[in-house]
């Protein structure tokens, strides 16, 4: 398009220039003839013009000189012996001279003497003097425009076209790339930012557009991913909450039913012996304890589910907290502590307390061993790694991964009798996670169960 446009422009310019030059040359010749006409007019006015000598004094050979009256009649013509009676006012150069004082015709065939001439006419008062040069091949060449100019312009245009073609080719490539990018963006394909555009202005703009788009796409993808993750998390939370509610219902039924039976028996059988009544009240109390434990554990779990943001943390000496828990536990087992005097941690006192209390209570209730060992395994800038182990029976490997699940019990009967809710280890794991750590359980080779967990100091 651009090339065609340039060529049309150059063609128009050349056409105009060509005609302009032809006109200029004709005017140049006309100018010279006008001077000659003026000379003849002067001679006529001074009455010094000798018509018989006109031919001899002509500046060019074969010239025709005519004198025409203002009514159009031919008064003198050096090429004619007999003057024709034709009116000459219709001749172009004469008509022009009548209006403007002078005029010329580049080429006209004269029927009177059967010759083609270049005419130039000048009017002065009542007469018009007209001189004419035969339109020969030489004159035609003189009057023609200079063709070297045309060739020069043609070569220049050609060179500029080739240069322009290569210059636009570069721009074209950038535009093609940009177009391909737009198509891919429209199809929703993933756009990766690549430095593949030429280092010119258009390339730089394209480069910025693609980079901006790639960044936008990445941000949107990340937002979508985060959104779906949040959605998944939300769904998971709802599912767990529902499961918890179902489990709580189930867990509540047994103690509530047992309390009901005890109370009904007491009410319906007033004649029971004092021992029997005491036994029923003891059972009532035991089930009530279970209910309280369950409600406490559920409260803890719910608090933890609400998230870390709602949990208050303070600077605590963990070693002192563990020693305090150990001192309040009633057991025949020997508890050995291998902790430094001071273990600073920023944490929640009640949750840290329940971690150690649950692990120690479990070892007492389920291990059947005689020894509990609490050791600080490692102390790095960020974490404490602590182990709580017993020397009891341990648990079969298939249960190891599941004991942290809510309401999961290895030995259901024993757990219930002891007053366990099946939530203890789940609370432990949640509390550890809220302190930036994790927990694993494994069986000790020499016997017993060992829990190893980390706690972030801050
Ligand atoms: P609960 O609240 O009923 O005590 P937990 O979640 O604390 O339940 O424990 C889950 C199960 O893991 C228990 O039912 C018990 O069978 C088993 N368990 C926990 N700690 C030990 C241990 N030290 N030795 C043997 N078994 C254990």
XYZ file of C-alpha atoms and ligand atoms in Angstrom:
485
model
C 0.000 0.000 0.000
C 2.713 2.363 1.050
C 4.775 1.558 -2.044
C 1.785 1.995 -4.375
C 1.023 5.294 -2.691
C 4.617 6.480 -3.153
C 4.645 5.427 -6.798
C 1.374 7.231 -7.549
C 2.760 10.320 -5.836
C 5.993 10.187 -7.850
C 4.052 9.533 -11.116
C 1.821 12.570 -10.473
C 4.809 14.703 -9.663
C 6.690 13.550 -12.792
C 3.653 14.170 -15.022
C 3.263 17.651 -13.621
C 6.984 18.383 -13.861
C 7.186 17.004 -17.427
C 4.359 19.252 -18.646
C 5.752 22.161 -16.701
C 9.116 21.796 -18.401
C 7.526 21.493 -21.845
C 5.521 24.625 -21.141
C 8.634 26.397 -19.870
C 10.549 25.558 -23.044
C 7.651 26.683 -25.237
C 7.462 29.931 -23.255
C 11.201 30.376 -23.667
C 10.884 30.062 -27.459
C 7.805 32.262 -27.380
C 9.818 34.864 -25.439
C 12.495 34.923 -28.100
C 9.893 35.243 -30.870
C 8.154 37.987 -28.861
C 11.425 39.991 -28.916
C 11.613 39.483 -32.646
C 7.950 40.529 -32.981
C 8.676 43.646 -30.922
C 11.558 44.465 -33.207
C 9.245 44.106 -36.235
C 6.559 46.266 -34.534
C 9.143 48.931 -33.811
C 10.256 48.890 -37.424
C 6.628 49.042 -38.577
C 5.936 51.992 -36.289
C 9.012 53.855 -37.510
C 8.097 52.929 -41.063
C 11.525 51.438 -41.560
C 10.357 47.851 -42.174
C 11.312 46.667 -45.599
C 9.078 43.666 -46.305
C 11.300 42.532 -49.110
C 14.245 42.218 -46.720
C 12.367 40.551 -43.877
C 13.324 37.087 -44.955
C 17.013 37.889 -45.070
C 17.039 39.399 -41.564
C 15.286 36.484 -39.893
C 17.004 35.044 -36.773
C 16.066 31.454 -37.833
C 15.879 29.920 -41.269
C 12.443 29.074 -42.753
C 10.553 31.389 -40.439
C 7.162 32.703 -41.375
C 6.246 36.276 -40.535
C 2.704 37.561 -40.835
C 1.061 40.892 -40.114
C -2.643 40.708 -39.301
C -5.102 43.545 -38.914
C -7.295 43.825 -35.827
C -10.259 42.670 -37.951
C -8.460 39.377 -38.673
C -7.345 40.004 -42.266
C -3.861 39.011 -43.312
C -1.919 42.111 -44.307
C 1.465 40.534 -44.950
C 2.943 37.005 -45.043
C 6.424 36.311 -46.317
C 5.569 32.726 -47.347
C 2.585 33.619 -49.507
C 2.582 35.356 -52.780
C -1.132 35.932 -52.722
C -2.832 36.774 -49.432
C -5.922 34.671 -48.695
C -9.018 36.462 -47.504
C -9.432 34.181 -44.460
C -10.160 35.749 -41.090
C -7.327 34.885 -38.663
C -9.033 35.944 -35.431
C -9.969 32.300 -34.699
C -6.316 31.202 -34.520
C -5.404 30.454 -30.930
C -2.309 32.692 -30.715
C -4.212 35.569 -32.391
C -7.233 35.208 -30.077
C -4.896 35.157 -27.089
C -2.951 38.184 -28.360
C -6.234 40.066 -28.816
C -7.005 39.474 -25.117
C -3.586 39.544 -23.419
C -1.429 41.365 -25.971
C 0.565 38.254 -26.818
C -0.034 34.546 -27.361
C 1.486 31.417 -28.800
C 0.502 28.019 -30.271
C 3.006 25.181 -29.949
C 2.003 23.235 -33.019
C -0.492 23.831 -35.784
C -0.646 22.822 -39.380
C -1.232 25.658 -41.793
C -3.547 24.750 -44.640
C -2.463 27.868 -46.526
C 1.110 26.762 -47.089
C 0.836 23.150 -45.936
C 3.434 23.492 -43.149
C 3.418 22.911 -39.371
C 4.610 25.841 -37.260
C 5.231 27.114 -33.740
C 3.404 30.476 -33.720
C 3.969 33.486 -31.525
C 1.817 36.607 -31.907
C 2.112 40.134 -30.459
C -0.542 42.814 -30.665
C 0.307 46.447 -30.883
C -2.469 48.932 -31.519
C -4.424 47.882 -34.598
C -2.028 45.302 -35.882
C -0.828 41.892 -34.791
C 2.629 40.707 -35.755
C 3.036 36.969 -35.812
C 6.238 35.045 -36.324
C 6.371 31.258 -36.715
C 9.117 28.665 -36.622
C 8.652 25.468 -38.674
C 7.865 22.591 -36.360
C 10.779 20.366 -37.383
C 12.202 17.324 -35.587
C 14.922 19.481 -34.100
C 12.402 21.932 -32.685
C 10.371 19.061 -31.327
C 13.470 17.809 -29.478
C 14.188 21.312 -28.168
C 10.634 21.680 -26.916
C 10.562 18.215 -25.325
C 11.199 17.901 -21.611
C 14.617 16.687 -20.453
C 14.236 12.897 -20.057
C 17.396 12.561 -17.901
C 15.391 14.164 -15.120
C 12.719 11.495 -15.531
C 15.289 8.696 -15.333
C 16.942 10.268 -12.335
C 13.622 10.456 -10.508
C 12.802 6.874 -11.505
C 16.091 5.528 -10.139
C 15.720 7.556 -6.918
C 12.166 6.243 -6.445
C 13.304 2.697 -7.089
C 16.137 2.955 -4.559
C 13.803 4.536 -2.007
C 11.217 1.826 -2.640
C 13.742 -0.936 -1.933
C 14.997 0.879 1.179
C 11.395 1.533 2.266
C 10.508 -2.109 1.667
C 13.220 -3.333 4.011
C 12.422 -0.685 6.609
C 8.721 -1.578 6.629
C 9.548 -5.294 6.589
C 10.992 -4.875 10.096
C 7.894 -3.004 11.300
C 5.756 -5.611 9.538
C 7.449 -8.412 11.461
C 6.752 -6.668 14.776
C 3.119 -6.115 13.805
C 2.769 -9.781 12.767
C 4.170 -10.861 16.136
C 1.821 -8.487 17.937
C -1.075 -9.828 15.914
C -0.147 -13.422 16.767
C 0.045 -12.427 20.429
C -3.425 -10.826 20.220
C -4.860 -14.007 18.643
C -3.325 -16.183 21.354
C -4.601 -13.824 24.053
C -8.066 -13.972 22.496
C -8.009 -17.758 22.576
C -7.078 -17.523 26.266
C -3.735 -19.296 25.763
C -1.007 -18.892 28.359
C 1.327 -16.027 27.377
C 4.909 -16.163 28.557
C 6.888 -12.953 28.606
C 9.717 -13.222 26.096
C 12.211 -10.613 24.915
C 11.670 -11.308 21.202
C 10.718 -7.935 19.748
C 13.191 -5.786 17.785
C 14.832 -2.943 19.674
C 12.955 -0.093 18.026
C 10.049 2.053 19.205
C 7.293 -0.280 18.009
C 9.230 -3.265 19.375
C 9.553 -1.538 22.723
C 5.806 -0.741 22.880
C 4.921 -4.324 21.880
C 7.373 -5.623 24.433
C 5.662 -3.575 27.169
C 2.170 -4.666 26.084
C 3.099 -8.362 26.111
C 4.905 -8.057 29.436
C 1.983 -6.250 31.038
C -0.443 -8.832 29.682
C 1.720 -11.749 30.864
C 1.915 -10.205 34.342
C -1.822 -9.608 34.383
C -2.471 -13.179 33.290
C -0.110 -14.505 35.962
C -1.793 -12.402 38.640
C -5.210 -13.601 37.498
C -4.055 -17.234 37.497
C -2.621 -16.828 40.967
C -5.823 -15.183 42.159
C -7.901 -17.990 40.649
C -5.643 -20.582 42.208
C -5.840 -18.845 45.572
C -9.572 -18.544 45.176
C -10.039 -22.242 44.419
C -7.672 -23.136 47.267
C -9.666 -20.949 49.640
C -12.871 -22.520 48.330
C -11.463 -25.990 48.815
C -10.290 -25.086 52.311
C -13.699 -23.691 53.102
C -15.415 -26.846 51.820
C -13.007 -29.012 53.785
C -13.701 -26.991 56.935
C -17.440 -27.374 56.434
C -17.031 -31.114 55.881
C -14.892 -31.530 59.000
C -17.306 -29.436 61.058
C -20.191 -31.569 59.873
C -18.270 -34.721 60.665
C -17.385 -33.332 64.076
C -21.012 -32.507 64.791
C -22.078 -36.033 63.791
C -19.353 -37.580 65.933
C -20.194 -35.355 68.901
C -23.827 -36.383 68.635
C -22.814 -39.990 68.586
C -20.352 -39.559 71.488
C -22.873 -37.655 73.587
C -25.565 -40.285 73.211
C -23.794 -43.011 75.237
C -23.071 -41.058 78.475
C -26.397 -39.205 78.321
C -28.281 -42.520 77.872
C -26.267 -44.098 80.689
C -26.989 -41.180 83.051
C -30.653 -41.405 82.122
C -30.771 -45.144 82.926
C -29.005 -44.597 86.261
C -31.342 -41.809 87.261
C -34.456 -43.747 86.127
C -33.349 -46.801 88.113
C -32.810 -44.652 91.183
C -36.204 -42.986 90.750
C -38.181 -46.130 89.916
C -36.578 -48.352 92.607
C -36.561 -46.460 95.891
C -35.981 -49.738 97.785
C -32.485 -50.310 96.439
C -29.796 -50.926 99.018
C -27.517 -48.103 99.983
C -24.552 -49.815 98.246
C -26.541 -50.234 95.028
C -27.644 -46.588 95.125
C -24.044 -45.453 95.713
C -22.867 -47.589 92.807
C -25.499 -46.041 90.496
C -24.513 -42.537 91.607
C -20.826 -43.382 91.034
C -21.669 -44.530 87.464
C -23.723 -41.370 86.956
C -20.746 -39.329 88.070
C -18.358 -41.254 85.812
C -20.553 -40.653 82.732
C -20.918 -37.039 83.719
C -17.085 -36.781 83.842
C -16.963 -38.176 80.316
C -19.500 -35.593 79.217
C -17.414 -32.792 80.762
C -14.222 -34.142 79.136
C -15.971 -34.341 75.788
C -17.342 -30.827 76.034
C -13.915 -29.464 77.055
C -12.196 -31.226 74.184
C -14.812 -30.070 71.668
C -14.423 -26.529 72.977
C -10.648 -26.748 72.441
C -11.048 -28.160 68.937
C -13.576 -25.481 67.991
C -11.302 -22.741 69.274
C -8.417 -24.104 67.248
C -10.572 -24.453 64.143
C -11.422 -20.785 64.380
C -7.813 -20.130 63.454
C -4.493 -18.901 64.705
C -5.538 -15.251 64.547
C -7.886 -15.643 67.527
C -5.366 -17.331 69.796
C -3.519 -15.213 72.296
C 0.198 -15.871 72.622
C 2.646 -14.827 75.322
C 6.330 -15.293 76.170
C 6.532 -18.500 78.185
C 9.281 -20.685 79.637
C 8.357 -24.036 78.056
C 10.603 -26.049 80.387
C 8.791 -24.629 83.413
C 5.386 -25.331 81.804
C 6.351 -28.997 81.202
C 7.645 -29.344 84.782
C 4.366 -27.923 86.070
C 2.285 -30.405 83.989
C 4.423 -33.308 85.237
C 4.024 -32.172 88.839
C 0.217 -32.176 88.597
C -0.074 -35.676 86.986
C -1.051 -38.515 89.312
C 0.697 -41.720 88.234
C 2.932 -44.583 89.351
C 5.006 -44.287 86.179
C 8.383 -42.657 86.372
C 8.622 -39.469 84.328
C 12.137 -38.409 83.336
C 12.756 -34.934 81.988
C 15.769 -33.989 79.935
C 15.170 -30.288 79.362
C 17.295 -27.176 80.006
C 16.275 -24.767 82.769
C 14.943 -22.153 80.393
C 13.208 -22.754 77.056
C 11.712 -19.431 75.902
C 8.792 -19.689 73.510
C 6.069 -17.356 72.289
C 2.950 -19.495 72.541
C -0.476 -20.156 74.010
C -0.176 -21.481 77.532
C -3.351 -23.521 77.545
C -2.615 -25.273 74.221
C 1.025 -25.967 75.096
C -0.254 -27.376 78.403
C -2.737 -29.646 76.632
C -0.021 -30.985 74.267
C 2.066 -32.352 77.143
C -0.894 -33.262 79.346
C -2.560 -35.342 76.612
C 0.676 -37.124 75.625
C 1.514 -37.918 79.259
C -2.108 -38.986 80.066
C -2.157 -41.262 77.005
C 1.115 -42.920 78.015
C -0.327 -43.447 81.504
C -3.705 -44.707 80.234
C -2.762 -46.823 77.200
C 0.949 -47.779 77.158
C 1.004 -50.125 80.134
C 4.661 -49.151 80.611
C 6.598 -47.871 83.613
C 8.575 -45.002 82.239
C 7.866 -41.765 80.393
C 10.802 -39.861 78.865
C 10.570 -36.234 77.736
C 13.676 -35.051 75.867
C 14.690 -31.867 74.048
C 16.076 -33.512 70.890
C 17.307 -30.350 69.196
C 17.267 -26.614 69.717
C 17.752 -24.463 66.600
C 17.319 -20.737 66.090
C 13.708 -21.253 65.068
C 12.487 -24.566 66.484
C 12.521 -26.883 69.458
C 12.295 -30.585 68.642
C 10.900 -32.538 71.597
C 10.149 -36.215 72.057
C 7.686 -37.814 74.492
C 8.157 -41.597 74.702
C 7.004 -44.461 76.918
C 8.310 -47.976 77.344
C 4.914 -49.686 77.015
C 3.266 -51.838 74.396
C 3.193 -49.320 71.499
C 0.478 -49.695 68.824
C 0.196 -51.767 65.635
C 1.705 -49.944 62.614
C -1.626 -49.727 60.733
C -2.981 -47.401 63.467
C 0.074 -45.144 63.599
C -1.075 -42.750 60.882
C -4.655 -42.655 62.057
C -4.362 -41.986 65.792
C -4.338 -38.209 65.134
C -7.768 -38.342 63.466
C -10.732 -37.042 65.417
C -12.549 -39.749 67.445
C -10.093 -42.404 66.308
C -9.436 -44.950 69.012
C -7.285 -48.063 68.787
C -9.114 -49.912 71.535
C -12.605 -48.376 71.681
C -13.777 -50.171 74.803
C -10.699 -49.378 76.843
C -10.643 -45.769 75.705
C -14.245 -45.203 76.729
C -13.766 -46.876 80.094
C -10.844 -44.632 80.799
C -12.905 -41.572 79.830
C -11.076 -40.868 76.571
C -12.923 -38.920 73.941
C -10.827 -39.906 70.909
C -10.025 -36.225 70.498
C -6.830 -36.037 72.621
C -4.215 -36.602 69.882
C -6.233 -34.537 67.423
C -6.057 -31.628 69.886
C -2.314 -32.275 70.305
C -1.694 -32.152 66.555
C -3.798 -28.997 66.077
C -2.080 -27.235 68.965
C 1.336 -28.122 67.538
C 0.303 -26.858 64.094
C -0.878 -23.611 65.673
C 2.664 -23.269 67.014
C 4.169 -23.721 63.545
C 5.230 -27.339 64.080
C 4.369 -30.935 63.157
C 4.176 -34.288 64.934
C 4.955 -37.938 64.093
C 4.365 -41.109 66.069
C 6.493 -44.241 65.861
C 6.987 -47.444 67.792
C 10.239 -47.707 69.739
C 12.251 -50.873 68.877
C 12.728 -51.737 72.551
C 8.946 -51.288 73.084
C 6.644 -48.323 73.582
C 5.364 -45.379 71.597
C 7.370 -42.285 70.791
C 5.990 -38.914 69.673
C 8.449 -36.476 68.117
C 7.270 -32.932 67.428
C 8.561 -29.477 66.637
C 7.459 -26.128 68.049
C 8.379 -22.771 66.525
C 9.932 -20.442 69.093
C 8.162 -17.358 67.673
P -8.459 -40.375 73.686
O -8.875 -38.968 73.806
O -9.588 -41.328 73.664
O -7.382 -40.744 74.674
P -6.445 -40.020 71.671
O -6.713 -39.289 70.431
O -5.671 -39.293 72.724
O -7.830 -40.549 72.242
O -5.677 -41.362 71.336
C -6.093 -42.146 70.263
C -5.759 -43.613 70.498
O -4.315 -43.798 70.423
C -6.134 -44.073 71.853
O -7.436 -44.633 71.808
C -5.108 -45.147 72.166
O -5.599 -46.425 71.801
C -3.914 -44.820 71.289
N -2.757 -44.295 72.085
C -2.483 -43.008 72.337
N -1.339 -42.864 73.030
C -0.881 -44.127 73.235
C 0.270 -44.669 73.897
N 1.183 -43.889 74.530
N 0.433 -46.002 73.883
C -0.476 -46.801 73.268
N -1.562 -46.373 72.624
C -1.779 -45.042 72.598
